[in-house]
Coordinates of C-alpha atoms in Angstrom, one line a residue:
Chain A
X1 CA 0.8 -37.3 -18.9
X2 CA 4.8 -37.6 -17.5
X3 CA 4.7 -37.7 -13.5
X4 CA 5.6 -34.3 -12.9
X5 CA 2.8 -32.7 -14.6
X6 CA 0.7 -35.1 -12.8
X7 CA 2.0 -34.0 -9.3
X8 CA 1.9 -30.3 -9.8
X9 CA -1.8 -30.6 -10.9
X10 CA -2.4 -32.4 -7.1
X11 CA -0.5 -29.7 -5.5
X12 CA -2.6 -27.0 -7.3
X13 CA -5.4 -29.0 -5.8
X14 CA -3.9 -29.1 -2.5
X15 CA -2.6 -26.1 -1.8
X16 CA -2.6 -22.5 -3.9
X17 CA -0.6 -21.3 -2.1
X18 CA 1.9 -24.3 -2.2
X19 CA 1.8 -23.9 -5.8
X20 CA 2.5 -20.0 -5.4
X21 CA 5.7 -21.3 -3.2
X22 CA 7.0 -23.6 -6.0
X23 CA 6.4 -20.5 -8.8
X24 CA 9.0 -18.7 -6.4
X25 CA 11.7 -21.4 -5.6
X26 CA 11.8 -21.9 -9.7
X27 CA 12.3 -18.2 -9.9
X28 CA 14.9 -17.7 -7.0
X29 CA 16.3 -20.9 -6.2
X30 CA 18.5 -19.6 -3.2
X31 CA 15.6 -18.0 -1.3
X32 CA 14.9 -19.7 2.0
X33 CA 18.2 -21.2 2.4
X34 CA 18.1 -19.1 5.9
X35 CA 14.8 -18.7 7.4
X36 CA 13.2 -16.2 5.6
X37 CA 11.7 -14.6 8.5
X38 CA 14.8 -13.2 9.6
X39 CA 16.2 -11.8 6.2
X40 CA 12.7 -10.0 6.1
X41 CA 12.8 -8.7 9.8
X42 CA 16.5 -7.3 9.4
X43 CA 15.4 -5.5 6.2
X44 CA 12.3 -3.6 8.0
X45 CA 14.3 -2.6 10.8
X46 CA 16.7 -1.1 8.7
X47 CA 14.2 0.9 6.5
X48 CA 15.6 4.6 6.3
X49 CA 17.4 6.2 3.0
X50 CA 21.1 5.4 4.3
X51 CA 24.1 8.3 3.6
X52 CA 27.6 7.8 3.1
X53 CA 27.9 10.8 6.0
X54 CA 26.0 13.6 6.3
X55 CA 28.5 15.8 4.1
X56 CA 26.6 13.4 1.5
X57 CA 22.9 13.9 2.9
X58 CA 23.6 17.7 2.1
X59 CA 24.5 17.1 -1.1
X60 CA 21.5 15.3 -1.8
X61 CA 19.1 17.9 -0.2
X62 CA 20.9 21.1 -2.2
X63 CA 20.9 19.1 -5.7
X64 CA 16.9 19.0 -5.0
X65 CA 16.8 22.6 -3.6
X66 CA 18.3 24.0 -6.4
X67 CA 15.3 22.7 -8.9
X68 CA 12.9 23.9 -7.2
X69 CA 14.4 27.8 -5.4
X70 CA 16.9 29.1 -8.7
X71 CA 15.7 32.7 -7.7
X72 CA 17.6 32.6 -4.3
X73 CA 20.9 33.6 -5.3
X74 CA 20.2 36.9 -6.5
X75 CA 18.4 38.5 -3.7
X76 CA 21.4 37.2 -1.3
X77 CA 23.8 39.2 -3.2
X78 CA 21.8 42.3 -2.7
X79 CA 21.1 42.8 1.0
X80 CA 24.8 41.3 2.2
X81 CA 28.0 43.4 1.6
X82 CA 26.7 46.9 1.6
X83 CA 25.8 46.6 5.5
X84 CA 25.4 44.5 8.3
X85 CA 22.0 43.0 7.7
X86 CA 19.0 43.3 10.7
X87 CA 16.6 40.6 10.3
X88 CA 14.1 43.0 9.0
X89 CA 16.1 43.5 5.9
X90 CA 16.3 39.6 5.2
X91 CA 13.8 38.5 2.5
X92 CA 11.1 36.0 4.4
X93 CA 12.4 32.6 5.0
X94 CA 10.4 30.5 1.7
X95 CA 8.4 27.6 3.4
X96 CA 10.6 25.1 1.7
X97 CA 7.1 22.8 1.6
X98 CA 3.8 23.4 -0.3
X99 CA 0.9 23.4 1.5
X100 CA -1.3 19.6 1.3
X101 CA -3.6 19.6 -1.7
X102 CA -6.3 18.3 0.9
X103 CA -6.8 21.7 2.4
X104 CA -7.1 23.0 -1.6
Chain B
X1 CA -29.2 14.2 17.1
X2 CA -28.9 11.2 14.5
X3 CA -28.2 7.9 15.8
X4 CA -26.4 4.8 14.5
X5 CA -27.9 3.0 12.1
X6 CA -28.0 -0.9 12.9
X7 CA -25.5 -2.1 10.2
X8 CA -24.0 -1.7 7.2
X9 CA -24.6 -5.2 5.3
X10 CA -25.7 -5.0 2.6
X11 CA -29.4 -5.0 3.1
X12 CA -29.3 -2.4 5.9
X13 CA -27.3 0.3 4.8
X14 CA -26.8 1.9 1.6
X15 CA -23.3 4.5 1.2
X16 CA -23.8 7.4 -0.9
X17 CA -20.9 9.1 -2.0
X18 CA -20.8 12.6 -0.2
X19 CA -17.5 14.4 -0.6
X20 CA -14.1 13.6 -2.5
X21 CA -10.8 15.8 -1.2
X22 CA -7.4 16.0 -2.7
X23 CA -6.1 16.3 -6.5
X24 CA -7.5 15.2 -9.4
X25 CA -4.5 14.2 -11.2
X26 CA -3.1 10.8 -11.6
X27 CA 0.6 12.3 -11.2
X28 CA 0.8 11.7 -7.4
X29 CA 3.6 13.7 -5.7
X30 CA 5.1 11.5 -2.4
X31 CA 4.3 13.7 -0.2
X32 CA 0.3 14.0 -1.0
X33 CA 0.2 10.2 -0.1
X34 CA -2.0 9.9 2.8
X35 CA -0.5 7.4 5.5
X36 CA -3.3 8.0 8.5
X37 CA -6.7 9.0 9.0
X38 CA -9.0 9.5 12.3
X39 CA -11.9 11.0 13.6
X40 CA -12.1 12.6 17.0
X41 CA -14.5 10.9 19.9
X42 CA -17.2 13.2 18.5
X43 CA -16.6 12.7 15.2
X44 CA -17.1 16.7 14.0
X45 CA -13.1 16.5 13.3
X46 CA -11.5 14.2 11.1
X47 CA -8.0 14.4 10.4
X48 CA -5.4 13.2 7.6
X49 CA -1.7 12.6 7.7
X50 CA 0.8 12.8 4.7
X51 CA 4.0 11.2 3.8
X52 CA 5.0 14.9 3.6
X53 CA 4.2 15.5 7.0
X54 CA 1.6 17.3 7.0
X55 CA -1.7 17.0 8.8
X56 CA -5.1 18.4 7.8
X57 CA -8.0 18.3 10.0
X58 CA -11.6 18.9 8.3
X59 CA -14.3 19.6 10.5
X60 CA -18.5 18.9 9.5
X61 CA -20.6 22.0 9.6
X62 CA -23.4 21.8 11.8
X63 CA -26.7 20.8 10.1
X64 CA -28.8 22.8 8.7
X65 CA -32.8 23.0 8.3
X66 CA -32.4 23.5 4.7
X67 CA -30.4 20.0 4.2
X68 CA -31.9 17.2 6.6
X69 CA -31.6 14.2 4.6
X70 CA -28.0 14.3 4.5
X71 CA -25.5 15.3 7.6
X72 CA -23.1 18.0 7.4
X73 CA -20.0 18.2 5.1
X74 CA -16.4 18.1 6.1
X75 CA -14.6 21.1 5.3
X76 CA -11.0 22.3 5.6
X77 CA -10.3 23.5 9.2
X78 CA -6.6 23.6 10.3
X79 CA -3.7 22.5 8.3
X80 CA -0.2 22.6 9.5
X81 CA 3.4 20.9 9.0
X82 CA 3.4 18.8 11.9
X83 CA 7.1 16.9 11.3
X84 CA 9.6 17.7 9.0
X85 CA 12.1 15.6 7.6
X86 CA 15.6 14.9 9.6
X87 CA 18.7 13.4 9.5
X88 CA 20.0 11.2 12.2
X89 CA 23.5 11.9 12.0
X90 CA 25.2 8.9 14.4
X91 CA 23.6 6.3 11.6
X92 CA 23.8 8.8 8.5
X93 CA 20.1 8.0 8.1
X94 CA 17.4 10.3 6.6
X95 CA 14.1 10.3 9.5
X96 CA 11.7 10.2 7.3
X97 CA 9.0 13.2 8.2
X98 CA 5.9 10.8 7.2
X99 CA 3.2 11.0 10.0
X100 CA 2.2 6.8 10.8
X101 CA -0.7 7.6 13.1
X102 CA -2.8 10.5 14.6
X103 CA -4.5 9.9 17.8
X104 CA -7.2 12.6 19.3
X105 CA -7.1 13.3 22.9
X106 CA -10.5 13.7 24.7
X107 CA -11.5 17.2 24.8
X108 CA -11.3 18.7 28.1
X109 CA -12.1 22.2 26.9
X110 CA -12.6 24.4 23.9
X111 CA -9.3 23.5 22.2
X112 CA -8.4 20.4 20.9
X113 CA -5.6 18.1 20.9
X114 CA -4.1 15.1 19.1
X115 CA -1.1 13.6 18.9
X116 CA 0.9 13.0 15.6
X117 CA 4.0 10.9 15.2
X118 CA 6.7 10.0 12.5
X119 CA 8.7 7.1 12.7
X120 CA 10.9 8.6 15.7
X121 CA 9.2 11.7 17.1
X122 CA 5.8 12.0 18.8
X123 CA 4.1 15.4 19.1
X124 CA 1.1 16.4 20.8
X125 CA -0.7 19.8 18.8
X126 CA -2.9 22.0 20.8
X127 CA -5.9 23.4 17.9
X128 CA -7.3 26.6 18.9
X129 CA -9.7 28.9 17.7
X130 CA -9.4 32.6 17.9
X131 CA -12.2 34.8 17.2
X132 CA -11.9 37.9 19.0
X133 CA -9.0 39.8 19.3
X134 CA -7.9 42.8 21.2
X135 CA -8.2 46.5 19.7
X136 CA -7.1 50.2 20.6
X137 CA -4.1 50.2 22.4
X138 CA -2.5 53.0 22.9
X139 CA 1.4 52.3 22.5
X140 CA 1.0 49.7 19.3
X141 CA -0.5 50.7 15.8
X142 CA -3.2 48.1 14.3
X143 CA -0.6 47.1 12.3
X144 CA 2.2 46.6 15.2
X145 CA 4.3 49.4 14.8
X146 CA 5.4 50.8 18.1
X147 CA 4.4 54.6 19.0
X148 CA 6.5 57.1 20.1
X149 CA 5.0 57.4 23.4
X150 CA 5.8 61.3 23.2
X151 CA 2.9 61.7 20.6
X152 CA 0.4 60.1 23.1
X153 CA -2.2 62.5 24.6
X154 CA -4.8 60.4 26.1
X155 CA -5.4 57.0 27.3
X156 CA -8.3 54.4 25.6
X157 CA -8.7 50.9 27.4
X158 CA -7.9 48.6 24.5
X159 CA -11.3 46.5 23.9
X160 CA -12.0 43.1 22.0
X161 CA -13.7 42.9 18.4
X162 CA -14.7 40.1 17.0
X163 CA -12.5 39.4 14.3
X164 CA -12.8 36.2 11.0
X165 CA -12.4 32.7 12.8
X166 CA -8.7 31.7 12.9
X167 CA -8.1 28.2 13.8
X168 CA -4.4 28.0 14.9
X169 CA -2.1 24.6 15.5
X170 CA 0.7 25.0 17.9
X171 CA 2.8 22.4 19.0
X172 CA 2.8 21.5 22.5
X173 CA 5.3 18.9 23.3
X174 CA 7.8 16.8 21.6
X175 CA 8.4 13.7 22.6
X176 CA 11.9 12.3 21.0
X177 CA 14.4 10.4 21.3
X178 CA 12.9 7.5 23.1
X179 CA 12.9 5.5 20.1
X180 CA 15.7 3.6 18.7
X181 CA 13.5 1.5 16.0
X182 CA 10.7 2.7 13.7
X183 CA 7.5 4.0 15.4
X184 CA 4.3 2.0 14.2
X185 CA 1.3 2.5 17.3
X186 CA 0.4 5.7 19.3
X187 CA -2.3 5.1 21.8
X188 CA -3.8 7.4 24.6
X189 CA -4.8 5.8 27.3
X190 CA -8.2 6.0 29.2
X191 CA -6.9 7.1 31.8
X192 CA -6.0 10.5 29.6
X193 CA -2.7 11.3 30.8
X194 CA -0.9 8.8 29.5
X195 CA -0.1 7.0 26.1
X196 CA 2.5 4.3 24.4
X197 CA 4.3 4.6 21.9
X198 CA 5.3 1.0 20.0
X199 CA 8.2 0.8 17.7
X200 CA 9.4 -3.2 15.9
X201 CA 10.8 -3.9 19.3
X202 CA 9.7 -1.6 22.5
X203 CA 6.7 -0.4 23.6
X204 CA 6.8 2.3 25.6
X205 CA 4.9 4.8 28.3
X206 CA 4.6 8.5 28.5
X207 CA 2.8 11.1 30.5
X208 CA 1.5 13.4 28.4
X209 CA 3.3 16.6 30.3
X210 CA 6.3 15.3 30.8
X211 CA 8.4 15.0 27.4
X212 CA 12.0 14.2 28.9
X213 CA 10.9 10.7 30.4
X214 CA 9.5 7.5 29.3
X215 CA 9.2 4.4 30.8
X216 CA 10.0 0.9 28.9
X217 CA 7.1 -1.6 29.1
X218 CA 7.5 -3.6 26.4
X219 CA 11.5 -5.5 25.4
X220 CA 11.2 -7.9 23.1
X221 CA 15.1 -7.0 21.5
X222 CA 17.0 -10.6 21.1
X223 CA 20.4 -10.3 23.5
X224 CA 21.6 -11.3 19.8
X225 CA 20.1 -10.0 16.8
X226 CA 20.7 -12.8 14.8
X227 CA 18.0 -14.4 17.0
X228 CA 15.6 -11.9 16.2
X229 CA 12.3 -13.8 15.2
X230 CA 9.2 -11.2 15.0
X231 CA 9.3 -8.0 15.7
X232 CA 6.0 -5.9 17.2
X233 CA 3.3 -4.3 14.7
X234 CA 0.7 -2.8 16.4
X235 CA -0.5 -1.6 19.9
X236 CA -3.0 -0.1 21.8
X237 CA -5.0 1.0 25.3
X238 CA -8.1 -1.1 26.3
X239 CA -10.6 1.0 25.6
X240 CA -11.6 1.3 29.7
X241 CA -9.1 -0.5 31.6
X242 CA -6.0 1.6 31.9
X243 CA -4.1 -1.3 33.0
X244 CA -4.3 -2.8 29.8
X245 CA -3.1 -2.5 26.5
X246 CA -2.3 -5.6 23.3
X247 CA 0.4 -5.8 20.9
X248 CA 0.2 -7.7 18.1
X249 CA 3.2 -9.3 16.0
X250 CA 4.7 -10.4 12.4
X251 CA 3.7 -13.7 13.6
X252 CA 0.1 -13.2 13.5
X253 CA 0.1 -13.2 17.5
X254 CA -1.6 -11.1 19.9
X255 CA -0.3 -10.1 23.1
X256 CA -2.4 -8.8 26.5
X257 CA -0.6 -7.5 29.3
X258 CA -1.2 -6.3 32.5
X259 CA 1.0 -3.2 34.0
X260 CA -0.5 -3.7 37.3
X261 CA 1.5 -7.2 37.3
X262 CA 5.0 -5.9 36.4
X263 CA 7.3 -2.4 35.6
X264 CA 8.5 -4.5 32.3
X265 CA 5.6 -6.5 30.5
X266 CA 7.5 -8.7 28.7
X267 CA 5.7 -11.7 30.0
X268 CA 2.1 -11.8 28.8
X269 CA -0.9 -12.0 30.4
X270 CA -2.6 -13.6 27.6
X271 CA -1.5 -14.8 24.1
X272 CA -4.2 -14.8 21.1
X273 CA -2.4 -17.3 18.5
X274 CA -4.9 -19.3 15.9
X275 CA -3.4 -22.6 15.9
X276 CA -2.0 -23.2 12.4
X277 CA -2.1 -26.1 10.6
X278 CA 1.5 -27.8 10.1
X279 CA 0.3 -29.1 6.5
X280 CA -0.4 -26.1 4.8
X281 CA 2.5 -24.3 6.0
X282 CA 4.2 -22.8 3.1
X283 CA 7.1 -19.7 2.3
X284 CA 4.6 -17.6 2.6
X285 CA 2.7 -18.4 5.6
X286 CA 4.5 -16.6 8.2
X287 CA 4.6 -13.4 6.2
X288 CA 0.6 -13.1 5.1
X289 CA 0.0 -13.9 8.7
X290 CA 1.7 -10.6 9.8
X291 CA -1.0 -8.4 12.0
X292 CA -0.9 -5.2 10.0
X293 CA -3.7 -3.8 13.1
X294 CA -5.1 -4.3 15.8
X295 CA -8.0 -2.6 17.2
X296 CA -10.6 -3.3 20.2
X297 CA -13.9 -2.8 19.9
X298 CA -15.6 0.3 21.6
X299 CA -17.0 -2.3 24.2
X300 CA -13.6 -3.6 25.5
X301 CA -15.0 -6.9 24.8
X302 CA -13.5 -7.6 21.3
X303 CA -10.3 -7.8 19.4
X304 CA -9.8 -7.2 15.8
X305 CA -7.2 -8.1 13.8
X306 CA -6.0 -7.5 10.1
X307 CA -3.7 -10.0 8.7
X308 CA -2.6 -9.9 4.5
X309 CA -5.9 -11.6 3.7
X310 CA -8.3 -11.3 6.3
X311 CA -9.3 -9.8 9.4
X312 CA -10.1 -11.4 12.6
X313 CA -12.4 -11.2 15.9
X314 CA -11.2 -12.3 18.8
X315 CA -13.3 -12.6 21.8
X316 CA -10.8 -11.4 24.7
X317 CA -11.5 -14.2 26.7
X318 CA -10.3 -16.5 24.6
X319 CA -7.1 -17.1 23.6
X320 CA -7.1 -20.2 21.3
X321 CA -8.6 -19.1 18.3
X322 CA -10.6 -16.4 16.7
X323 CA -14.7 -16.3 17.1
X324 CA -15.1 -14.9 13.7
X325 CA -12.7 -14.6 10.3
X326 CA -13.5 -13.0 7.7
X327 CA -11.9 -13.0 3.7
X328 CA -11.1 -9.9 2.6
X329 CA -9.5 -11.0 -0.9
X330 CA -9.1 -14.8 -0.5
X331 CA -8.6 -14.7 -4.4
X332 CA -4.9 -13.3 -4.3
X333 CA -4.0 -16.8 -2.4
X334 CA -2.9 -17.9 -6.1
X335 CA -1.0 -14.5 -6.3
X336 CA 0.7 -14.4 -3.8
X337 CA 4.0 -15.1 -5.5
X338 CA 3.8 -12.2 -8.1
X339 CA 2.5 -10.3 -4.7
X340 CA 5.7 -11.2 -2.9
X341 CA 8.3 -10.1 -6.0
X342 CA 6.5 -6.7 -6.7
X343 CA 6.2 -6.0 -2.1
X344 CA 2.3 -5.7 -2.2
X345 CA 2.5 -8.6 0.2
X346 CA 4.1 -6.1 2.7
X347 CA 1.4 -3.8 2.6
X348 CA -0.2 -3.4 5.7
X349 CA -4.1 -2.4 6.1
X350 CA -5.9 -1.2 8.7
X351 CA -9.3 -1.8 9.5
X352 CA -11.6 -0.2 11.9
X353 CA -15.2 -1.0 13.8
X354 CA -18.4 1.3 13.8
X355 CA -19.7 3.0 16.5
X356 CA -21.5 0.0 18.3
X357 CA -19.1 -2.7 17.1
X358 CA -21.9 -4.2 14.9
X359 CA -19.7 -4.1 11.0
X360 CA -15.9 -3.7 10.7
X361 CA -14.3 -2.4 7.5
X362 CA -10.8 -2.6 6.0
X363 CA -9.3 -1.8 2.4
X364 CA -8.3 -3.9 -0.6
X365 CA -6.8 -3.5 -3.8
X366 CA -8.2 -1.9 -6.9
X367 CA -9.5 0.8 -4.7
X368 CA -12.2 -1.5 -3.2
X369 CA -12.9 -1.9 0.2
X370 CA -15.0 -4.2 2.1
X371 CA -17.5 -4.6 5.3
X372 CA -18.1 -6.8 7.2
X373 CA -21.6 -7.2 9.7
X374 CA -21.1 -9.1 12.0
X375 CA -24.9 -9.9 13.3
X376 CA -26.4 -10.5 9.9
X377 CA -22.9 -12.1 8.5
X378 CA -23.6 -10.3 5.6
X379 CA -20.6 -8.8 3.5
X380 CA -20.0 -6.0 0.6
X381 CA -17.5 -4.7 -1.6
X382 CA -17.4 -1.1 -2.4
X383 CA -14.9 1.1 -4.1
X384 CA -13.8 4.8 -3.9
X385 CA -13.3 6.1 -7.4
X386 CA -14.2 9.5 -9.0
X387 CA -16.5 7.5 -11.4
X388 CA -18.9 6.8 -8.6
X389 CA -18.8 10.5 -7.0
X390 CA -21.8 12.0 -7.9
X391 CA -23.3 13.8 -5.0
X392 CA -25.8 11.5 -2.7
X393 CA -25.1 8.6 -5.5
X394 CA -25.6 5.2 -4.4
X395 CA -22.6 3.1 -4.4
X396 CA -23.3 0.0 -6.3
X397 CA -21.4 -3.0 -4.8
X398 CA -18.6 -4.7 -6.4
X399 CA -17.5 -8.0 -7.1
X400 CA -14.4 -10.1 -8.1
X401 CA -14.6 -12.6 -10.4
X402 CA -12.8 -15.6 -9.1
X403 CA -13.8 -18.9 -11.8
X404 CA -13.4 -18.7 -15.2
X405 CA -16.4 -17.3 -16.3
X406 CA -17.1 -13.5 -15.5
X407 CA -20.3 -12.2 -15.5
X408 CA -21.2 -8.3 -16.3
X409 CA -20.0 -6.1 -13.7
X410 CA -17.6 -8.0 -12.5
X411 CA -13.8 -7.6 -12.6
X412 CA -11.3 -10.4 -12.7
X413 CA -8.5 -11.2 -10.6
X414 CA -5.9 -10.3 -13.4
X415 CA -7.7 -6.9 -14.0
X416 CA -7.0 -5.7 -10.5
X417 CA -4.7 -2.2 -9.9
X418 CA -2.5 -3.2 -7.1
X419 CA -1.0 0.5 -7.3
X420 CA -4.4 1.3 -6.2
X421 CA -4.7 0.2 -2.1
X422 CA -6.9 1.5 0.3
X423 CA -4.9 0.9 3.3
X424 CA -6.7 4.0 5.8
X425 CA -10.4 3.7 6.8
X426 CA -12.2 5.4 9.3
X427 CA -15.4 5.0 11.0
X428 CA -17.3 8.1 12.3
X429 CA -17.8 6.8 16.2
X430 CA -21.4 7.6 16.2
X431 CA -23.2 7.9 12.5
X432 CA -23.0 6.1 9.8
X433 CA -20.3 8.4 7.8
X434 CA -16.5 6.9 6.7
X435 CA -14.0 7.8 5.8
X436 CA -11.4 6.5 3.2
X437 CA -8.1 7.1 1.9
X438 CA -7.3 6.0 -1.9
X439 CA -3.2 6.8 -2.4
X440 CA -4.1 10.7 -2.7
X441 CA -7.5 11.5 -1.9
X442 CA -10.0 11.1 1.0
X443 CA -13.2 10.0 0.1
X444 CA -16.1 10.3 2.5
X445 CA -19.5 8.5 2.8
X446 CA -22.6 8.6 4.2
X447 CA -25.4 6.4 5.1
X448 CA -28.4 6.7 2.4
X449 CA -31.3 8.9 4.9
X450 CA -34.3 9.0 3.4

């Protein structure tokens, strides 16, 4: 048996989860360089979709919109133009989310 | 009245399933992913959060003569869209409308309360029932439209009727913009008129009527970031003493402190930190020993904590190391490197105690979940899957096959869904009924009454 194969089979013997720490350093050899508490912290904290602006969250939110509420645009055209619109005349705002399936 | 059974090792206690709630599909939308779960201090209401932000509340039907050998059911009694999501427009970040925790507030009188927050926002919802409602006025039609008052000829006094049962949600306060990091912990206190609110780095107080004011208890912010080291996970009240309140870490320690002592409790009154052992430290040590929760017992006496791969008991009066540990999933030990490249290592469980402290319970992977009974040191692995939900069906326990050689029954390591966590239990806080949450569906189960 050559030497290493002889030391990894202690390690396995010592430690799993030693073992599980040298599968990882062979896979990514630059992780841990800095502590990797840190790197790990600084991500969670940061968690949150982030947005060029918010010009670019709107854009986001209407692409999705438009999949799922095409009928909108036609009942708009109706009510504005011809008068100045009361809020009985406008058509019910949609709950733009679905009830839980839970309460099905 | 039924009271609490003993235990729930495995040769006290036997779980039938009882109820299953949600979609039967495997296509899971986000927003049908259920983040929290808790039952009221009675236990007749149980509610569920969603990563769409919406909260349902079940309530169990009162029992009837025809059904004694099995307590009442949970069914559908408010539902409502607590938080929506919102954009934070200083950082160009999207606020994420999933509800982290649901707290009940002791019921003072007929309605009910709770508190519900997302990762910034905190809002306390005031469920009310309505069953009667006012009839025969003499200016309004029964459908609202106003009378001309010219057609009136004689006066009625407008009476009440009982009317269907309408349970109506409306929100009471909103607590914002106290929070510069991500909510994690909500906690009323005893005292019931305040609570805290914990995020990765503050902890903080509010009075529960006053939204436009919160006091900072708890600053554990690095004067430079790049020194930031560990960052707060969990909090909550004693159970009694309304002077004290824990927070746990991502460094696996706990945290007592005292408000009596000081306005700002950044300096401890105790510390609970196992000792760890230099040799075996390894990449991943610091992460799996991240307290996911942290929850006292109903006595005030005990602490319980959930790390990656076990949960701990800590007797509060003393600090060095934990009176009782217990394995969860020791197996994944030899995983834990595929764990940390596909994030399962991140995943944080909760875990919860029954009503007199006797077992504790937490979730697992593969839809299993496991208890633990503390007096007979017994322990059991069940799982929540439609397979096993015939009504009042035992649930037969589980068992992972750790060696080589797997016997019938059992499932290997290798065989386990990770996709499939149950990271929300709950413990009814007198009777032996749970409740637990697989990615989309609450299961609920009941002790075996013969």
């Amino acid at each position: 048996m050559l030497p290493q194969e002889v030391n990894s089979i202690e390690e396995k013997m010592i430690s799993p989860e030693k073992a599980e720490e040298a599968k990882l350093k062979a896979r990514y050899p630059n992780l841990g360089n800095k502590p990797g508490g840190s790197d790990l912290l600084r991500k969670r904290l940061q968690k949150g979709q982030k947005y060029f602006d918010s010009g670019d969250y709107n854009m986001a939110k209407a692409k999705i919109k438009n999949k799922q509420l095409p009928t909108a645009a036609p009942e708009k055209t109706e009510i504005t133009g011809d008068h100045i619109p009361t809020p009985q005349d406008l058509p019910q705002r949609k709950p733009s989310l679905v009830a839980s399936k839970l309460a099905g | 009245m039924s009271c609490a059974g003993p235990g729930g090792g495995s040769n006290d206690v036997q779980w039938c399933f009882s109820q299953v709630k949600g979609a039967i599909d495997d296509d899971v939308a986000e927003a049908d992913i259920i983040s929290t779960v808790e039952f009221n201090q009675s236990g007749e209401l149980l509610a569920t959060g969603d990563k769409g932000g919406r909260v349902v509340i079940f309530q169990q039907e009162q029992e009837s003569k025809n059904k004694p050998q099995c307590r009442g059911e949970y069914n559908v009694y408010s539902t409502f869209q607590s938080h929506e999501p919102e954009f934070d427009y200083l950082k160009s970040l999207e606020i994420e409308e999933k509800i982290n925790k649901i707290r009940w507030l002791p019921q003072k009188n007929a309605a009910h309360f709770l508190l519900s927050t997302n990762d910034k926002t905190i809002k306390l919802w005031k469920i009310s029932e309505r069953d009667k409602r006012p009839e025969g006025y003499n200016l309004k039609e029964e459908d609202g439209r106003y009378v001309d008052p010219n057609t009136v000829t004689a006066l009625r006094v407008p009476v009440f009727r009982p009317m269907d049962l309408m349970v109506e949600a409306s929100p009471r306060r909103v607590f914002a913009n106290a929070h510069t990091y991500h909510i994690n912990s909500i906690s009323v206190n005893s005292d019931c008129e305040t609570y805290l609110s914990a995020d990765d780095l503050r902890v903080n107080l509010w009075h529960l009527e006053i939204t436009d004011r919160s006091f900072n208890i708890v600053d554990i912010k690095p004067a430079n970031m790049e020194d930031l080291t560990e960052v707060i996970t969990a909090a909550e009240f004693h159970p009694n003493q309304c002077n004290t309140f824990v927070y746990s870490s991502s460094k696996g320690t706990i945290r007592m402190c005292d408000m009596r002592a000081a306005a700002l409790c950044d300096k401890h009154a105790k510390l609970f930190e196992e000792p760890e052992d230099p040799n075996n430290r390894s990449f991943f040590s610091e992460i799996i020993s991240s307290i996911s929760d942290v929850k006292f017992s109903h006595s005030g006496r005990y602490l319980m904590t959930r790390d990656y791969l076990s949960v701990k008991i800590w007797d509060l009066n003393m600090e060095t190391r934990p009176v009782e540990t217990y394995q969860v999933h020791e197996y994944l030990r030899s995983k834990l490197c595929s764990l940390y490249e596909n994030d399962c290592i991140f995943d944080k469980f909760e875990c919860c105690w029954n009503g007199n402290d006797s077992v504790v319970m937490t979730g697992s992977y593969n839809n299993f979940f496991r208890m633990f009974d503390r007096g007979y040191q017994q322990d059991v692995t069940l799982e929540a899957s439609r397979e096993n939900s015939k009504p009042r069906s035992v649930l037969k326990p589980r068992k992972v096959s750790t060696g080589g050689k797997r016997k019938k029954d059992e499932i290997s390591v290798d065989s386990l869904d990770f996709n499939k966590k149950i990271l929300h239990t709950a413990w009814h806080p007198l009777d032996n009924i749970i409740a637990v949450a697989t990615t989309n569906n609450l299961y609920i189960f009941q002790e075996k009454l013969n």
